[in-house]
Short mmCIF file of C-alpha atoms and ligand atoms in Angstrom, two decimals:
data_model
loop_
_atom_site.label_atom_id
_atom_site.label_comp_id
_atom_site.label_asym_id
_atom_site.label_seq_id
_atom_site.Cartn_x
_atom_site.Cartn_y
_atom_site.Cartn_z
CA MET A 1 0.00 0.00 0.00
CA LYS A 2 0.96 3.60 -0.55
CA ILE A 3 0.19 5.48 2.66
CA LEU A 4 0.08 9.22 3.36
CA VAL A 5 0.41 10.42 6.98
CA VAL A 6 -0.77 13.95 7.75
CA GLY A 7 1.20 15.79 10.46
CA GLY A 8 4.79 16.50 11.29
CA GLY A 9 5.74 15.80 14.90
CA GLY A 10 7.13 13.03 17.07
CA ARG A 11 3.77 11.25 17.03
CA GLU A 12 3.76 11.12 13.24
CA HIS A 13 7.38 9.89 13.22
CA ALA A 14 6.33 7.03 15.55
CA ILE A 15 3.35 6.17 13.31
CA ILE A 16 5.58 6.22 10.21
CA MET A 17 8.16 3.90 11.81
CA LYS A 18 5.44 1.40 12.76
CA LEU A 19 3.86 1.54 9.30
CA ALA A 20 7.33 1.00 7.81
CA GLU A 21 7.53 -2.35 9.64
CA SER A 22 4.44 -3.65 7.84
CA LYS A 23 4.88 -6.07 4.95
CA ARG A 24 1.89 -4.36 3.35
CA THR A 25 3.59 -0.97 3.14
CA GLU A 26 5.03 -0.20 -0.27
CA LYS A 27 5.66 3.55 0.00
CA LEU A 28 5.25 6.13 2.78
CA TYR A 29 4.46 9.81 2.33
CA CYS A 30 4.09 12.51 4.97
CA THR A 31 2.95 16.11 4.92
CA PRO A 32 4.47 18.31 6.18
CA GLY A 33 6.74 15.80 7.99
CA ASN A 34 10.04 16.91 9.52
CA GLY A 35 13.79 16.31 9.31
CA GLY A 36 13.68 12.87 10.89
CA ILE A 37 10.57 11.70 9.06
CA SER A 38 12.07 12.72 5.71
CA ARG A 39 14.54 9.83 5.95
CA TYR A 40 11.69 7.29 5.95
CA ALA A 41 8.86 8.98 4.06
CA GLU A 42 8.75 11.39 1.15
CA CYS A 43 7.67 14.73 2.62
CA PHE A 44 5.61 17.55 1.10
CA ASP A 45 4.98 21.11 2.15
CA VAL A 46 1.18 20.99 2.31
CA ALA A 47 0.10 22.17 5.78
CA ALA A 48 -1.65 19.62 8.00
CA THR A 49 -4.70 21.91 8.21
CA ASP A 50 -5.01 22.46 4.44
CA ILE A 51 -7.95 20.17 3.62
CA ASP A 52 -8.10 20.91 -0.12
CA GLY A 53 -4.32 20.67 -0.37
CA VAL A 54 -4.19 17.28 1.35
CA VAL A 55 -7.05 15.88 -0.76
CA ALA A 56 -5.25 17.07 -3.91
CA LEU A 57 -1.98 15.53 -2.72
CA ALA A 58 -3.65 12.19 -1.92
CA LYS A 59 -5.13 12.18 -5.43
CA LYS A 60 -1.86 13.11 -7.10
CA LEU A 61 0.01 10.36 -5.25
CA ALA A 62 -2.89 7.90 -5.74
CA VAL A 63 -2.44 6.62 -2.22
CA ASP A 64 -4.32 3.65 -0.78
CA MET A 65 -4.67 5.02 2.74
CA VAL A 66 -4.48 8.37 4.54
CA VAL A 67 -3.77 8.66 8.26
CA VAL A 68 -4.81 12.02 9.73
CA ALA A 69 -2.93 12.39 13.01
CA PRO A 70 -3.29 15.94 14.47
CA ASP A 71 -6.36 17.35 16.21
CA ASP A 72 -7.05 20.45 14.07
CA PRO A 73 -7.53 18.81 10.65
CA LEU A 74 -9.72 16.14 12.29
CA VAL A 75 -11.89 18.78 14.00
CA LEU A 76 -12.05 20.75 10.72
CA GLY A 77 -13.36 17.71 8.83
CA MET A 78 -10.39 16.50 6.77
CA VAL A 79 -11.53 12.89 7.07
CA ASP A 80 -14.97 13.75 5.66
CA ALA A 81 -13.32 15.37 2.64
CA LEU A 82 -11.02 12.38 2.07
CA ASN A 83 -13.83 9.85 2.52
CA ALA A 84 -15.96 11.77 0.02
CA GLU A 85 -13.20 11.19 -2.54
CA GLY A 86 -13.18 7.47 -1.74
CA PHE A 87 -9.93 7.29 0.24
CA MET A 88 -9.50 4.75 3.01
CA THR A 89 -8.72 6.99 5.98
CA PHE A 90 -7.74 6.53 9.59
CA GLY A 91 -9.24 9.13 11.93
CA PRO A 92 -12.70 10.24 13.06
CA ASP A 93 -14.97 12.38 10.91
CA LYS A 94 -15.90 15.91 11.94
CA ALA A 95 -19.07 14.86 13.76
CA ALA A 96 -17.07 12.52 16.00
CA ALA A 97 -13.94 14.68 16.40
CA ILE A 98 -16.07 17.17 18.33
CA ILE A 99 -15.37 14.97 21.37
CA GLU A 100 -12.03 16.82 21.49
CA GLY A 101 -13.05 19.93 19.57
CA SER A 102 -15.55 21.09 22.18
CA LYS A 103 -15.12 20.54 25.89
CA VAL A 104 -18.72 21.68 26.37
CA PHE A 105 -19.81 18.84 24.08
CA SER A 106 -17.69 16.24 25.87
CA LYS A 107 -18.71 17.34 29.37
CA ASP A 108 -22.40 17.32 28.41
CA LEU A 109 -21.98 13.89 26.78
CA MET A 110 -20.49 12.49 29.98
CA LYS A 111 -23.26 14.03 32.09
CA LYS A 112 -26.00 12.69 29.81
CA TYR A 113 -24.58 9.14 29.74
CA GLY A 114 -23.38 8.92 33.36
CA ILE A 115 -19.67 8.71 32.51
CA PRO A 116 -17.59 9.77 35.56
CA THR A 117 -15.89 13.17 35.23
CA ALA A 118 -15.21 16.29 37.31
CA LYS A 119 -18.28 18.33 38.35
CA TYR A 120 -18.62 21.42 36.10
CA GLU A 121 -20.58 24.41 34.86
CA ILE A 122 -20.43 26.21 31.50
CA PHE A 123 -20.21 29.98 31.00
CA SER A 124 -20.16 32.39 28.06
CA ASP A 125 -20.13 35.61 30.05
CA SER A 126 -17.52 36.51 32.61
CA GLU A 127 -19.93 38.00 35.13
CA SER A 128 -21.82 34.75 35.71
CA ALA A 129 -18.55 32.81 35.69
CA ILE A 130 -17.12 35.06 38.39
CA ALA A 131 -20.33 34.85 40.44
CA TYR A 132 -20.09 31.04 40.25
CA LEU A 133 -16.43 31.05 41.31
CA LYS A 134 -17.35 33.24 44.27
CA SER A 135 -20.27 31.05 45.32
CA GLU A 136 -18.24 27.83 45.05
CA ASN A 137 -15.19 29.45 46.71
CA SER A 138 -13.19 26.25 46.21
CA TYR A 139 -9.54 26.31 45.08
CA PRO A 140 -7.71 25.19 43.08
CA ALA A 141 -10.38 25.70 40.42
CA VAL A 142 -9.96 24.44 36.86
CA ILE A 143 -10.87 26.75 33.96
CA LYS A 144 -10.91 25.32 30.44
CA ALA A 145 -11.42 26.95 27.06
CA ASP A 146 -14.20 25.14 25.15
CA GLY A 147 -12.30 24.70 21.89
CA LEU A 148 -8.79 23.73 20.73
CA ALA A 149 -6.03 25.90 22.18
CA LEU A 150 -2.74 24.16 21.34
CA GLY A 151 -2.85 22.31 24.67
CA LYS A 152 -2.72 25.61 26.55
CA GLY A 153 -6.41 26.11 27.24
CA VAL A 154 -6.45 24.74 30.79
CA ILE A 155 -5.72 26.98 33.77
CA ILE A 156 -5.49 25.61 37.29
CA ALA A 157 -6.22 28.70 39.40
CA GLN A 158 -4.87 28.54 42.94
CA ASN A 159 -7.04 31.37 44.25
CA GLU A 160 -9.90 33.71 43.37
CA GLU A 161 -7.61 36.34 41.86
CA GLU A 162 -6.03 33.88 39.42
CA ALA A 163 -9.41 32.38 38.57
CA ILE A 164 -10.98 35.76 37.78
CA ALA A 165 -7.97 36.75 35.68
CA ALA A 166 -8.23 33.50 33.70
CA VAL A 167 -11.96 33.91 33.08
CA LYS A 168 -11.54 37.52 31.97
CA SER A 169 -8.66 36.83 29.61
CA MET A 170 -10.41 33.81 28.08
CA ILE A 171 -13.95 35.18 27.66
CA ASP A 172 -13.46 38.97 27.43
CA GLY A 173 -9.85 39.06 26.19
CA LYS A 174 -10.49 36.24 23.66
CA GLN A 175 -7.13 34.73 24.66
CA PHE A 176 -7.77 31.74 22.40
CA GLY A 177 -10.13 33.51 19.99
CA GLU A 178 -13.49 31.81 19.52
CA SER A 179 -12.10 28.72 21.32
CA SER A 180 -12.31 30.55 24.65
CA SER A 181 -15.54 32.53 24.17
CA THR A 182 -17.14 29.73 26.21
CA VAL A 183 -15.39 28.17 29.20
CA VAL A 184 -15.91 25.17 31.44
CA ILE A 185 -15.23 25.66 35.14
CA GLU A 186 -14.68 22.37 36.89
CA GLU A 187 -13.80 20.74 40.14
CA PHE A 188 -10.11 20.05 40.80
CA LEU A 189 -9.38 16.32 40.94
CA THR A 190 -6.36 14.62 42.44
CA GLY A 191 -4.65 11.32 41.79
CA PRO A 192 -2.22 9.82 39.32
CA GLU A 193 -3.01 10.49 35.67
CA VAL A 194 -3.22 7.71 33.11
CA SER A 195 -3.39 8.08 29.33
CA VAL A 196 -5.15 5.27 27.50
CA LEU A 197 -5.17 5.42 23.71
CA SER A 198 -7.64 3.04 22.12
CA PHE A 199 -8.51 1.72 18.69
CA THR A 200 -12.21 1.81 17.96
CA ASP A 201 -14.37 1.19 14.91
CA GLY A 202 -17.42 2.55 16.70
CA ASN A 203 -18.59 -0.89 17.80
CA VAL A 204 -15.69 -2.39 19.73
CA VAL A 205 -13.00 -0.54 21.64
CA VAL A 206 -9.52 -2.00 22.15
CA PRO A 207 -7.38 -0.14 24.66
CA MET A 208 -3.68 0.06 23.82
CA ILE A 209 -0.94 -0.25 26.45
CA SER A 210 -1.45 2.47 29.08
CA SER A 211 1.01 5.34 29.45
CA MET A 212 1.84 8.35 31.58
CA ASP A 213 2.64 11.82 30.29
CA HIS A 214 4.66 14.47 32.14
CA LYS A 215 3.00 17.72 31.14
CA ARG A 216 4.87 20.34 33.15
CA ALA A 217 8.04 21.91 31.81
CA LEU A 218 10.26 21.37 34.85
CA ASP A 219 11.32 18.58 37.21
CA GLY A 220 8.98 17.82 40.10
CA ASP A 221 5.94 18.79 37.97
CA LYS A 222 6.84 22.46 38.26
CA GLY A 223 6.69 25.18 35.63
CA LEU A 224 4.24 25.76 32.81
CA ASN A 225 2.05 23.17 31.12
CA THR A 226 3.52 21.90 27.85
CA GLY A 227 2.40 19.49 25.14
CA GLY A 228 4.26 16.79 27.12
CA MET A 229 7.90 16.51 28.23
CA GLY A 230 8.13 12.75 28.33
CA THR A 231 6.18 9.53 28.67
CA ILE A 232 6.48 5.99 29.97
CA ALA A 233 4.50 2.83 29.25
CA PRO A 234 2.93 0.82 30.70
CA ASN A 235 1.54 3.03 33.47
CA PRO A 236 1.76 1.15 36.80
CA PHE A 237 -1.29 2.99 38.17
CA TYR A 238 -3.39 1.33 35.48
CA THR A 239 -3.85 -1.95 37.32
CA GLU A 240 -6.08 -4.79 36.13
CA ALA A 241 -8.82 -3.59 38.48
CA VAL A 242 -8.56 -0.03 37.13
CA ALA A 243 -8.61 -1.36 33.55
CA LYS A 244 -11.81 -3.31 34.25
CA GLU A 245 -13.45 -0.29 35.89
CA CYS A 246 -12.47 1.86 32.88
CA MET A 247 -13.84 -0.60 30.33
CA GLU A 248 -17.19 -0.86 32.14
CA ASN A 249 -17.70 2.74 33.25
CA ILE A 250 -15.84 4.77 30.65
CA PHE A 251 -14.61 3.11 27.43
CA LEU A 252 -17.69 1.13 26.37
CA PRO A 253 -20.18 3.77 27.57
CA THR A 254 -18.31 6.45 25.58
CA ILE A 255 -18.33 4.43 22.34
CA LYS A 256 -22.02 3.63 22.79
CA ALA A 257 -22.85 7.25 23.65
CA MET A 258 -21.14 8.53 20.51
CA LYS A 259 -22.99 6.01 18.38
CA ALA A 260 -26.31 6.89 20.04
CA GLU A 261 -25.66 10.57 19.27
CA GLY A 262 -25.17 9.73 15.59
CA ARG A 263 -21.46 10.49 15.91
CA THR A 264 -19.89 7.03 15.55
CA PHE A 265 -16.20 7.36 16.40
CA LYS A 266 -13.71 5.49 14.20
CA GLY A 267 -10.02 5.96 14.83
CA CYS A 268 -7.88 6.43 17.90
CA LEU A 269 -9.82 7.68 20.90
CA TYR A 270 -7.58 8.95 23.70
CA PHE A 271 -8.87 8.78 27.26
CA GLY A 272 -7.11 11.18 29.65
CA LEU A 273 -7.96 9.70 33.05
CA MET A 274 -7.36 10.45 36.68
CA VAL A 275 -7.39 7.65 39.25
CA THR A 276 -9.05 9.58 42.09
CA PRO A 277 -9.84 8.27 45.58
CA LYS A 278 -13.48 8.15 44.39
CA GLY A 279 -12.79 6.08 41.28
CA VAL A 280 -11.45 6.75 37.79
CA LYS A 281 -12.69 9.95 36.15
CA VAL A 282 -12.27 11.37 32.66
CA ILE A 283 -10.12 14.52 32.53
CA GLU A 284 -10.36 14.85 28.76
CA TYR A 285 -10.93 13.03 25.51
CA ASN A 286 -8.70 13.50 22.48
CA CYS A 287 -9.82 12.39 19.04
CA ARG A 288 -6.33 11.21 18.03
CA PHE A 289 -3.09 9.57 19.10
CA GLY A 290 -1.39 11.44 21.98
CA ASP A 291 1.95 13.14 21.58
CA PRO A 292 4.33 11.97 23.15
CA GLU A 293 2.23 8.97 24.28
CA THR A 294 2.36 7.39 20.82
CA GLN A 295 6.16 7.36 20.98
CA VAL A 296 6.05 4.88 23.91
CA VAL A 297 2.92 2.93 22.94
CA LEU A 298 3.51 2.00 19.29
CA PRO A 299 7.02 0.56 19.83
CA LEU A 300 5.35 -2.04 22.08
CA LEU A 301 2.77 -3.05 19.44
CA ASP A 302 3.31 -6.48 17.88
CA THR A 303 0.37 -6.52 15.45
CA ASP A 304 0.58 -5.03 11.95
CA LEU A 305 -0.60 -1.41 12.19
CA VAL A 306 -1.81 -1.36 8.56
CA ASP A 307 -4.10 -4.32 9.34
CA ILE A 308 -5.46 -2.47 12.38
CA PHE A 309 -6.08 0.79 10.49
CA GLU A 310 -7.84 -1.11 7.71
CA ALA A 311 -10.00 -3.04 10.20
CA VAL A 312 -11.03 0.18 11.94
CA TYR A 313 -12.02 1.72 8.62
CA ASN A 314 -14.02 -1.36 7.60
CA GLY A 315 -15.72 -1.75 11.00
CA LYS A 316 -14.02 -5.12 11.47
CA LEU A 317 -11.88 -4.47 14.52
CA ALA A 318 -13.50 -7.40 16.38
CA ASP A 319 -11.81 -9.77 13.89
CA ILE A 320 -8.27 -8.76 14.86
CA ASP A 321 -6.29 -9.98 17.84
CA ILE A 322 -4.06 -7.08 18.87
CA LYS A 323 -0.86 -8.14 20.64
CA TRP A 324 1.70 -6.24 22.71
CA LYS A 325 5.29 -6.84 23.72
CA ASN A 326 5.87 -7.56 27.38
CA GLU A 327 8.37 -4.71 27.76
CA CYS A 328 8.57 -1.14 29.04
CA CYS A 329 9.19 2.00 27.02
CA SER A 330 10.33 5.52 27.92
CA CYS A 331 10.51 8.74 25.92
CA VAL A 332 12.45 11.78 27.13
CA VAL A 333 11.64 14.95 25.22
CA MET A 334 14.49 17.32 24.41
CA ALA A 335 13.03 20.82 24.00
CA SER A 336 14.30 24.22 22.91
CA GLY A 337 15.34 26.46 25.80
CA GLY A 338 12.37 28.79 26.45
CA TYR A 339 9.65 26.30 25.44
CA PRO A 340 6.64 26.44 26.02
CA GLN A 341 7.10 30.19 25.62
CA SER A 342 9.33 31.75 22.96
CA TYR A 343 12.43 29.96 21.74
CA PRO A 344 14.86 30.22 18.83
CA LYS A 345 14.78 27.94 15.77
CA GLY A 346 17.49 26.83 13.39
CA LEU A 347 20.10 25.76 15.96
CA GLU A 348 22.49 23.11 14.72
CA MET A 349 22.27 19.79 16.54
CA GLN A 350 25.18 17.52 17.36
CA GLY A 351 25.31 13.81 18.07
CA MET A 352 22.35 13.03 15.83
CA ASP A 353 21.85 9.40 14.95
CA ASP A 354 18.45 7.71 14.82
CA ASN A 355 19.70 5.08 17.20
CA GLY A 356 20.85 7.64 19.72
CA GLN A 357 24.26 5.93 19.74
CA VAL A 358 22.87 3.60 22.41
CA ASP A 359 21.53 0.06 21.90
CA GLY A 360 17.73 -0.18 22.01
CA VAL A 361 17.18 3.57 21.49
CA PHE A 362 15.31 5.34 18.72
CA VAL A 363 15.18 9.11 18.36
CA TYR A 364 11.81 10.39 17.14
CA HIS A 365 11.96 13.87 15.65
CA ALA A 366 9.34 16.38 16.79
CA GLY A 367 10.60 19.76 15.61
CA THR A 368 13.63 19.40 13.33
CA LYS A 369 14.66 20.30 9.83
CA TYR A 370 17.27 18.60 7.65
CA ALA A 371 19.28 21.02 5.51
CA ASP A 372 22.70 20.79 3.87
CA GLY A 373 23.49 17.54 5.62
CA LYS A 374 22.73 18.97 9.06
CA PHE A 375 19.86 18.66 11.52
CA LEU A 376 18.53 21.99 12.80
CA THR A 377 16.02 22.66 15.57
CA ASN A 378 12.65 23.75 14.18
CA GLY A 379 10.15 23.70 17.05
CA GLY A 380 9.58 23.78 20.81
CA ARG A 381 9.70 20.08 21.36
CA VAL A 382 12.64 18.94 19.26
CA LEU A 383 13.27 15.22 19.88
CA GLY A 384 11.71 12.29 21.73
CA VAL A 385 14.53 10.00 22.81
CA THR A 386 12.87 6.63 23.19
CA ALA A 387 14.02 3.28 24.51
CA THR A 388 12.51 -0.09 25.33
CA GLY A 389 13.74 -2.36 28.09
CA GLU A 390 12.73 -5.32 30.21
CA THR A 391 12.05 -2.94 33.08
CA LEU A 392 11.13 0.72 33.18
CA GLN A 393 14.44 1.51 34.88
CA ALA A 394 16.35 -0.22 32.08
CA ALA A 395 14.43 1.75 29.44
CA LEU A 396 14.98 5.06 31.26
CA ASP A 397 18.71 4.38 31.67
CA LYS A 398 19.01 3.95 27.90
CA SER A 399 16.89 7.03 27.08
CA TYR A 400 18.98 9.23 29.36
CA ALA A 401 22.29 7.75 28.13
CA ALA A 402 21.28 8.74 24.60
CA VAL A 403 20.02 12.19 25.67
CA LYS A 404 23.51 12.93 27.03
CA LYS A 405 25.05 12.20 23.63
CA ILE A 406 22.85 14.70 21.78
CA SER A 407 23.31 18.44 22.10
CA PHE A 408 22.14 21.81 20.84
CA GLU A 409 22.38 25.23 22.41
CA ASN A 410 20.16 25.60 25.49
CA ALA A 411 18.61 22.15 25.09
CA HIS A 412 16.19 21.47 27.92
CA TYR A 413 14.84 18.17 29.22
CA ARG A 414 13.37 16.88 32.44
CA THR A 415 15.62 14.60 34.49
CA ASP A 416 12.77 12.90 36.37
CA ILE A 417 10.69 11.25 33.64
CA GLY A 418 9.31 7.98 35.03
CA GLN A 419 10.20 8.65 38.68
CA ARG A 420 6.59 8.69 39.86
CA ALA A 421 5.93 5.44 38.02
CA LEU A 422 9.03 3.85 39.54
CA SER A 423 7.93 4.82 43.03
CA ALA A 424 4.52 3.21 42.38
CA ASN A 425 6.27 -0.10 41.76
CA LYS A 426 7.99 -0.08 45.15
P1 LIG B 1 -6.26 18.81 29.47
O1 LIG B 1 -5.77 19.73 28.40
O2 LIG B 1 -7.74 18.77 29.66
O3 LIG B 1 -5.57 17.48 29.43
O4 LIG B 1 -5.67 19.40 30.83
C1 LIG B 1 -4.29 19.58 30.98
C2 LIG B 1 -3.87 19.09 32.33
O5 LIG B 1 -4.51 19.86 33.36
C3 LIG B 1 -4.27 17.64 32.64
O6 LIG B 1 -3.37 16.72 32.14
C4 LIG B 1 -4.30 17.66 34.14
O7 LIG B 1 -2.99 17.52 34.66
C5 LIG B 1 -4.79 19.04 34.46
N1 LIG B 1 -6.23 19.01 34.71
C6 LIG B 1 -7.23 19.14 33.81
N2 LIG B 1 -8.43 19.05 34.40
C7 LIG B 1 -8.20 18.84 35.71
C8 LIG B 1 -9.05 18.67 36.87
N3 LIG B 1 -10.37 18.70 36.78
N4 LIG B 1 -8.44 18.48 38.05
C9 LIG B 1 -7.09 18.47 38.16
N5 LIG B 1 -6.26 18.64 37.13
C10 LIG B 1 -6.79 18.82 35.92
N1 LIG B 2 0.22 14.40 25.48
C1 LIG B 2 -1.07 14.93 25.57
C2 LIG B 2 -1.78 15.03 24.29
O1 LIG B 2 -1.40 14.49 23.28
O2 LIG B 2 -2.81 15.70 24.27
#
């Protein structure tokens, strides 16, 4: 098969590498791709959000399958446009992608179908939002922009002053444009977080190996929220009992609810979960593979990913037995100094080798460019240095050994990826 992957980060690099393992893959294309991806897939400069451009590219290349990986083209309806032209696609259509595209939609869905989540209220004017904050008087309070906001639309306000400032800048200041003209204010939950990506064809849902993200920029979960500074899999807080509870109370009810709403979800549905003292609750849904969760989940997959994508598209996921390796995986993100705020681009990188110069390591590229025989930084998150091992400690040792061999000016990474998971095992 000739396969086109839409997107250009570490997640897409991980998808490409898994597709490359399939006997069914004849040729891989990616748009826009990045420096690392360009060594395995022919890259194009059509933006991931350019629906007409991607449809035209898929036609020109006469591909057999298109995988749409990022949230924005899915929410904008790229899959609908590709399906209308007869392409086999992996990813939800616009009607289903709303599960990530609107937090108001997803919160109301959970309320309607009794799926456990944080208590919440919805506001489109700051006065009522502030009155609610004052009447609840409970901090921290969580304030979320309704729509997509590059992973930055969630504010955890420690006190009334911070909460009011967040509400005003989102609703009145249009901090995230239309995405924040409506906000969700919700109860603050505590407990370890678990990410579960799943394959679903709308009828059956098959959870992948669980993982844990590290969202804050600095060690000890300090600093600003980022897209994710590192991941490990499996997540030790996702025990068999938790998995059973999730399947019964969250995964199956969500798939059924979407179908009942006439929004059958086909693709990868990401469950962001918190294991609270009162049971597992949904923090968020994403309509796509997580980044950098995918970088630790797909290396552990033993089943042919092309077969899975095809089965999801054809509604035949029940016919496939999906198998996983009995290993652990870790991904340490190397970011540009300054990320998630402003940072320079175009810095030359040293020590670059896909295998990280360490056995069992693979370096996924997130924000890089390849020019004149050199790799240059080209984004906030630059690399995801990933290793598998028999134990989590063994995987982490390899990831960090490779991180130390790679350098660029002001490179920043967390030194404590996986520590919380390791302490859970003790
Ligand atoms: P989201 O973009 O919805 O994943 O939120 C980003 C991060 O904010 C999550 O990964 C959590 O760490 C945190 N968060 C979101 N909602 C809550 C909540 N209700 N209680 C506590 N933390 C939350
Ligand atoms: N790593 C979190 C996400 O992909 O949304």
